Amino acid sequence: MTGKMSEDETTREGERRACDEELISMGRDPAVARLLRKQLETLADGRAGAVLAEMAKEVLSGRISLRDAVRVGPYEHELLAAADRFGRQWDEMSELDRSQAESEGAKVLNQQQEEIDEEKRRGREDDRPVPGPSSRHSARGWSVY
């Protein structure tokens, strides 16, 4: 399952990716879906090991759904181990540190929503006709009938 992703499997920032619809349906919130996709992209870089990098690449490419990926033995094992490490770290944090982490998480989520809102505004602006002089060769208003 490993290997280099082809050019058509990767896209520029802001474009829909193969897994976006699934992530939105899972998170029921576009900002949560975007954060989840960014986390998958981080995992795909290999920072959490080869197994999770492979899983993330498979999900991002659309070859496997995230729901199915978490049921694949090696992926499941690595995810559970990572969740266990996170749980232990969370438990060792002071109440103040947890509160700050929750506040930072809410801030990041709001930031994602602001980016989405801005992209929507820009998209609507891009759809507007560009004002300018009318060309006498534009064929607007012309009909055979």
Coordinates of C-alpha atoms in Angstrom, one line a residue:
M1 CA 0.0 0.0 0.0
T2 CA 2.9 2.3 0.2
G3 CA 4.3 4.3 -2.7
K4 CA 4.5 7.7 -4.1
M5 CA 1.2 9.4 -4.7
S6 CA 0.4 10.4 -8.3
E7 CA -0.1 14.0 -9.3
D8 CA -3.8 13.5 -9.8
E9 CA -4.1 12.2 -6.2
T10 CA -2.7 15.4 -4.7
T11 CA -4.2 18.8 -5.1
R12 CA -3.5 22.4 -4.3
E13 CA -4.6 23.8 -0.9
G14 CA -8.3 24.8 -1.0
E15 CA -9.4 22.2 -3.5
R16 CA -11.6 19.3 -2.6
R17 CA -9.7 16.1 -1.9
A18 CA -10.9 12.5 -2.2
C19 CA -11.7 12.2 1.5
D20 CA -13.3 15.6 2.1
E21 CA -16.9 14.5 1.9
E22 CA -16.3 11.6 4.3
L23 CA -14.4 13.8 6.8
I24 CA -17.2 16.4 6.7
S25 CA -19.8 13.7 7.3
M26 CA -17.8 12.3 10.2
G27 CA -17.2 15.7 11.8
R28 CA -20.5 17.2 10.8
D29 CA -18.5 20.5 10.7
P30 CA -16.3 21.7 7.8
A31 CA -13.8 23.2 10.3
V32 CA -13.4 19.9 12.1
A33 CA -13.1 18.1 8.8
R34 CA -10.4 20.5 7.7
L35 CA -8.5 20.0 10.9
L36 CA -8.8 16.2 10.5
R37 CA -7.5 16.5 6.9
K38 CA -4.6 18.6 8.1
Q39 CA -3.8 16.0 10.7
L40 CA -3.9 13.3 8.1
E41 CA -1.5 15.4 5.9
T42 CA 0.8 15.7 8.9
L43 CA 0.7 11.9 9.5
A44 CA 1.4 11.4 5.8
D45 CA 4.7 13.2 6.2
G46 CA 5.9 10.3 8.4
R47 CA 6.2 12.2 11.7
A48 CA 4.3 9.5 13.5
G49 CA 5.9 6.6 11.8
A50 CA 5.7 4.7 8.6
V51 CA 2.5 2.8 9.3
L52 CA 0.4 5.9 10.1
A53 CA 2.0 7.7 7.2
E54 CA 0.9 4.9 4.9
M55 CA -2.6 4.9 6.4
A56 CA -2.9 8.7 6.0
K57 CA -1.8 8.6 2.3
E58 CA -4.3 5.8 1.6
V59 CA -7.1 7.9 3.2
L60 CA -6.1 11.2 1.5
S61 CA -5.9 9.5 -1.9
G62 CA -9.3 8.1 -1.5
R63 CA -8.2 4.5 -1.9
I64 CA -9.6 3.6 1.5
S65 CA -12.1 5.4 3.8
L66 CA -11.0 6.6 7.2
R67 CA -13.7 4.4 8.7
D68 CA -12.3 1.3 7.0
A69 CA -8.6 2.3 7.6
V70 CA -9.1 2.3 11.4
R71 CA -10.2 -1.4 11.1
V72 CA -7.0 -2.5 9.3
G73 CA -4.9 -4.4 11.9
P74 CA -1.6 -2.5 11.7
Y75 CA -3.3 0.9 11.4
E76 CA -5.7 0.1 14.3
H77 CA -2.7 -1.0 16.5
E78 CA -0.7 2.2 15.8
L79 CA -3.8 4.5 16.3
L80 CA -4.6 2.8 19.6
A81 CA -1.0 3.1 20.8
A82 CA -1.0 6.8 19.8
A83 CA -4.3 7.4 21.6
D84 CA -3.0 5.7 24.7
R85 CA 0.1 7.9 24.7
F86 CA -2.1 11.0 24.3
G87 CA -4.4 9.8 27.1
R88 CA -1.4 9.3 29.5
Q89 CA 0.0 12.8 28.6
W90 CA -3.4 14.4 29.1
D91 CA -3.8 12.7 32.5
E92 CA -0.4 14.0 33.6
M93 CA -1.3 17.6 32.7
S94 CA -2.4 20.0 35.4
E95 CA -5.9 21.4 35.2
L96 CA -4.4 24.8 34.1
D97 CA -2.5 23.1 31.3
R98 CA -5.6 21.2 30.1
S99 CA -7.6 24.3 30.2
Q100 CA -5.0 26.1 28.1
A101 CA -4.9 23.2 25.7
E102 CA -8.7 23.3 25.3
S103 CA -8.6 27.0 24.8
E104 CA -5.9 26.7 22.1
G105 CA -7.9 23.9 20.4
A106 CA -11.0 26.1 20.3
K107 CA -8.9 29.0 18.9
V108 CA -7.5 26.7 16.1
L109 CA -11.0 25.5 15.3
N110 CA -12.3 29.1 15.0
Q111 CA -9.3 29.9 12.8
Q112 CA -10.2 27.1 10.5
Q113 CA -13.8 28.3 10.3
E114 CA -12.6 31.8 9.5
E115 CA -10.5 30.5 6.7
I116 CA -13.5 28.6 5.3
D117 CA -15.7 31.7 5.5
E118 CA -13.0 33.8 3.8
E119 CA -12.7 31.2 1.0
K120 CA -16.4 31.3 0.5
R121 CA -16.4 35.1 0.3
R122 CA -13.5 35.1 -2.2
G123 CA -15.4 32.4 -4.2
R124 CA -18.5 34.5 -4.4
E125 CA -16.4 37.5 -5.5
D126 CA -14.6 35.4 -8.2
D127 CA -18.0 34.4 -9.6
R128 CA -19.1 38.0 -10.2
P129 CA -18.7 39.4 -13.7
V130 CA -15.7 41.6 -14.3
P131 CA -16.8 45.1 -15.1
G132 CA -15.2 46.6 -18.1
P133 CA -15.9 48.0 -21.5
S134 CA -18.1 45.9 -23.7
S135 CA -16.4 44.6 -26.8
R136 CA -18.2 45.1 -30.0
H137 CA -17.3 41.5 -30.8
S138 CA -18.7 40.0 -27.7
A139 CA -21.8 38.6 -29.4
R140 CA -23.9 39.5 -26.3
G141 CA -27.5 40.2 -27.2
W142 CA -27.1 38.8 -30.7
S143 CA -29.3 36.1 -31.9
V144 CA -30.0 34.3 -35.2
Y145 CA -33.7 34.5 -34.5

